[in-house]
mmCIF file of C-alpha atoms in Angstrom:
data_model
loop_
_atom_site.group_PDB
_atom_site.id
_atom_site.type_symbol
_atom_site.label_atom_id
_atom_site.label_comp_id
_atom_site.label_asym_id
_atom_site.label_seq_id
_atom_site.Cartn_x
_atom_site.Cartn_y
_atom_site.Cartn_z
ATOM 1 C CA UNK A 1 153.153 126.714 97.710
ATOM 2 C CA UNK A 2 150.843 126.262 100.944
ATOM 3 C CA UNK A 3 150.397 129.264 103.193
ATOM 4 C CA UNK A 4 148.980 128.978 106.535
ATOM 5 C CA UNK A 5 147.787 132.787 107.724
ATOM 6 C CA UNK A 6 147.543 132.477 111.818
ATOM 7 C CA UNK A 7 145.423 135.499 112.694
ATOM 8 C CA UNK A 8 145.387 137.470 115.944
ATOM 9 C CA UNK A 9 142.577 140.148 116.164
ATOM 10 C CA UNK A 10 140.805 142.245 118.736
ATOM 11 C CA UNK A 11 138.488 144.405 116.122
ATOM 12 C CA UNK A 12 138.617 142.408 113.240
ATOM 13 C CA UNK A 13 141.191 144.556 111.236
ATOM 14 C CA UNK A 14 144.095 141.676 111.136
ATOM 15 C CA UNK A 15 141.300 139.342 109.972
ATOM 16 C CA UNK A 16 140.413 141.708 106.980
ATOM 17 C CA UNK A 17 143.859 142.180 106.003
ATOM 18 C CA UNK A 18 144.533 138.148 106.310
ATOM 19 C CA UNK A 19 141.394 138.076 103.575
ATOM 20 C CA UNK A 20 142.850 140.416 101.089
ATOM 21 C CA UNK A 21 146.325 138.528 101.410
ATOM 22 C CA UNK A 22 144.386 135.335 100.833
ATOM 23 C CA UNK A 23 142.995 136.617 97.505
ATOM 24 C CA UNK A 24 146.358 137.893 96.564
ATOM 25 C CA UNK A 25 148.642 134.876 97.080
ATOM 26 C CA UNK A 26 145.771 132.475 95.589
ATOM 27 C CA UNK A 27 145.852 134.913 92.628
ATOM 28 C CA UNK A 28 149.863 134.105 92.289
ATOM 29 C CA UNK A 29 149.094 130.086 92.495
ATOM 30 C CA UNK A 30 149.600 129.653 95.909
ATOM 31 C CA UNK A 31 147.155 127.814 98.412
ATOM 32 C CA UNK A 32 146.177 129.509 101.683
ATOM 33 C CA UNK A 33 144.228 128.880 104.672
ATOM 34 C CA UNK A 34 143.227 131.228 107.300
ATOM 35 C CA UNK A 35 143.132 130.325 110.788
ATOM 36 C CA UNK A 36 142.028 132.540 113.724
ATOM 37 C CA UNK A 37 144.361 131.935 116.636
ATOM 38 C CA UNK A 38 141.406 131.394 118.908
ATOM 39 C CA UNK A 39 141.945 127.402 119.446
ATOM 40 C CA UNK A 40 145.341 126.961 117.838
ATOM 41 C CA UNK A 41 148.090 125.103 119.833
ATOM 42 C CA UNK A 42 151.497 124.928 118.921
ATOM 43 C CA UNK A 43 151.013 121.688 117.029
ATOM 44 C CA UNK A 44 149.650 124.147 113.963
ATOM 45 C CA UNK A 45 153.252 124.379 113.001
ATOM 46 C CA UNK A 46 152.956 120.506 111.797
ATOM 47 C CA UNK A 47 151.526 122.132 108.846
ATOM 48 C CA UNK A 48 152.968 121.775 105.480
ATOM 49 C CA UNK A 49 154.145 125.009 103.805
ATOM 50 C CA UNK A 50 154.802 128.610 105.143
ATOM 51 C CA UNK A 51 153.376 130.529 108.011
ATOM 52 C CA UNK A 52 152.241 133.823 107.750
ATOM 53 C CA UNK A 53 151.426 135.628 111.279
ATOM 54 C CA UNK A 54 148.913 138.688 111.187
ATOM 55 C CA UNK A 55 148.383 140.647 114.481
ATOM 56 C CA UNK A 56 147.366 143.277 115.766
ATOM 57 C CA UNK A 57 148.671 144.885 119.309
ATOM 58 C CA UNK A 58 146.299 145.263 122.299
ATOM 59 C CA UNK A 59 146.378 147.002 125.693
ATOM 60 C CA UNK A 60 150.003 147.438 126.830
ATOM 61 C CA UNK A 61 151.701 145.779 124.022
ATOM 62 C CA UNK A 62 150.032 142.528 124.231
ATOM 63 C CA UNK A 63 148.907 140.310 121.840
ATOM 64 C CA UNK A 64 145.302 139.881 121.201
ATOM 65 C CA UNK A 65 143.034 138.201 123.510
ATOM 66 C CA UNK A 66 142.170 135.268 120.863
ATOM 67 C CA UNK A 67 145.966 134.907 120.665
ATOM 68 C CA UNK A 68 147.170 134.944 124.234
ATOM 69 C CA UNK A 69 146.324 131.022 124.587
ATOM 70 C CA UNK A 70 148.248 130.197 121.299
ATOM 71 C CA UNK A 71 151.245 132.306 122.660
ATOM 72 C CA UNK A 72 151.272 130.771 125.764
ATOM 73 C CA UNK A 73 151.237 126.827 124.337
ATOM 74 C CA UNK A 74 154.031 128.091 121.965
ATOM 75 C CA UNK A 75 156.197 128.768 124.661
ATOM 76 C CA UNK A 76 155.304 126.164 127.002
ATOM 77 C CA UNK A 77 155.563 123.299 124.400
ATOM 78 C CA UNK A 78 158.596 125.128 122.562
ATOM 79 C CA UNK A 79 158.192 122.934 119.447
ATOM 80 C CA UNK A 80 161.257 122.932 117.200
ATOM 81 C CA UNK A 81 160.521 125.158 114.361
ATOM 82 C CA UNK A 82 163.805 124.445 112.396
ATOM 83 C CA UNK A 83 163.185 124.077 108.427
ATOM 84 C CA UNK A 84 159.503 126.340 108.915
ATOM 85 C CA UNK A 85 159.750 129.796 106.877
ATOM 86 C CA UNK A 86 157.543 132.435 108.443
ATOM 87 C CA UNK A 87 156.452 136.093 108.409
ATOM 88 C CA UNK A 88 154.857 138.577 110.431
ATOM 89 C CA UNK A 89 152.738 141.407 109.424
ATOM 90 C CA UNK A 90 151.886 143.330 112.780
ATOM 91 C CA UNK A 91 149.633 145.909 113.078
ATOM 92 C CA UNK A 92 149.650 148.733 115.886
ATOM 93 C CA UNK A 93 149.670 152.700 115.931
ATOM 94 C CA UNK A 94 152.498 154.930 116.851
ATOM 95 C CA UNK A 95 150.135 156.670 119.142
ATOM 96 C CA UNK A 96 151.382 154.316 121.567
ATOM 97 C CA UNK A 97 154.817 155.008 121.232
ATOM 98 C CA UNK A 98 156.057 152.664 123.907
ATOM 99 C CA UNK A 99 154.097 149.760 122.782
ATOM 100 C CA UNK A 100 153.993 150.133 118.919
ATOM 101 C CA UNK A 101 153.581 146.940 117.235
ATOM 102 C CA UNK A 102 154.606 145.016 120.261
ATOM 103 C CA UNK A 103 152.030 142.133 119.214
ATOM 104 C CA UNK A 104 153.609 141.326 116.099
ATOM 105 C CA UNK A 105 157.427 141.633 117.871
ATOM 106 C CA UNK A 106 156.341 139.174 120.300
ATOM 107 C CA UNK A 107 155.256 136.329 117.637
ATOM 108 C CA UNK A 108 158.515 137.136 115.422
ATOM 109 C CA UNK A 109 160.673 136.936 118.977
ATOM 110 C CA UNK A 110 159.088 133.700 119.597
ATOM 111 C CA UNK A 111 159.198 132.173 116.354
ATOM 112 C CA UNK A 112 162.998 133.129 116.300
ATOM 113 C CA UNK A 113 163.745 131.544 119.801
ATOM 114 C CA UNK A 114 161.879 128.002 118.378
ATOM 115 C CA UNK A 115 164.199 128.418 115.249
ATOM 116 C CA UNK A 116 161.944 129.136 112.486
ATOM 117 C CA UNK A 117 163.397 131.028 109.523
ATOM 118 C CA UNK A 118 161.922 134.372 109.328
ATOM 119 C CA UNK A 119 161.646 135.702 105.743
ATOM 120 C CA UNK A 120 161.796 139.376 105.153
ATOM 121 C CA UNK A 121 161.548 142.491 108.023
ATOM 122 C CA UNK A 122 158.508 142.338 109.928
ATOM 123 C CA UNK A 123 156.033 144.686 108.346
ATOM 124 C CA UNK A 124 155.015 147.153 110.893
ATOM 125 C CA UNK A 125 151.636 148.992 109.512
ATOM 126 C CA UNK A 126 151.214 152.225 111.705
ATOM 127 C CA UNK A 127 147.412 153.113 111.925
ATOM 128 C CA UNK A 128 148.374 156.517 112.010
ATOM 129 C CA UNK A 129 149.902 156.409 108.763
ATOM 130 C CA UNK A 130 147.148 157.281 106.399
ATOM 131 C CA UNK A 131 147.571 154.122 104.546
ATOM 132 C CA UNK A 132 145.114 150.954 104.701
ATOM 133 C CA UNK A 133 146.643 147.904 106.321
ATOM 134 C CA UNK A 134 145.176 145.708 103.755
ATOM 135 C CA UNK A 135 146.846 147.466 100.807
ATOM 136 C CA UNK A 136 150.336 147.586 102.701
ATOM 137 C CA UNK A 137 149.726 144.361 104.137
ATOM 138 C CA UNK A 138 149.134 142.552 100.365
ATOM 139 C CA UNK A 139 152.075 144.334 98.612
ATOM 140 C CA UNK A 140 154.188 143.035 101.468
ATOM 141 C CA UNK A 141 152.980 139.428 101.536
ATOM 142 C CA UNK A 142 153.299 139.161 97.683
ATOM 143 C CA UNK A 143 156.799 140.056 97.972
ATOM 144 C CA UNK A 144 157.001 137.738 101.007
ATOM 145 C CA UNK A 145 155.808 135.040 99.155
ATOM 146 C CA UNK A 146 158.260 135.531 96.033
ATOM 147 C CA UNK A 147 161.036 135.193 98.764
ATOM 148 C CA UNK A 148 159.520 131.788 100.310
ATOM 149 C CA UNK A 149 158.184 130.063 97.654
ATOM 150 C CA UNK A 150 161.874 128.962 96.192
ATOM 151 C CA UNK A 151 163.177 128.021 99.720
ATOM 152 C CA UNK A 152 160.245 125.987 100.338
ATOM 153 C CA UNK A 153 160.117 124.010 97.258
ATOM 154 C CA UNK A 154 163.566 123.162 98.065
ATOM 155 C CA UNK A 155 162.676 121.808 101.605
#
């Protein structure tokens, strides 16, 4: 299965998680591309395979700066993502209770509104949990890929 990992990050943590997820998924036989959201447009969803969003939350529950234009384009163009499989790994910190993991939630809400099929519950890593986001992200992504692969093959 081909997986496109779309990364929204401010400090590089989401990119670090994406790198570890890529290695793990490639080890399971999947093809993986990491695409930073900096210059992405809604047409990225024309790529084959499944999509994994890995994003942090910034400011007052916003998507990271490098993801803002992508999110705006996605909501303006509103492509029909029927038949597309996606998942979200959200990074946040419960120290910010009112906006915890809102970056990931915004992407999940947007993809659902565009008819993407969300696989698995959105992963919500808490920076205050004492666990490493890359460890939790890899475990979640491997399980996610196991759920998506048979669906993507049948599509």
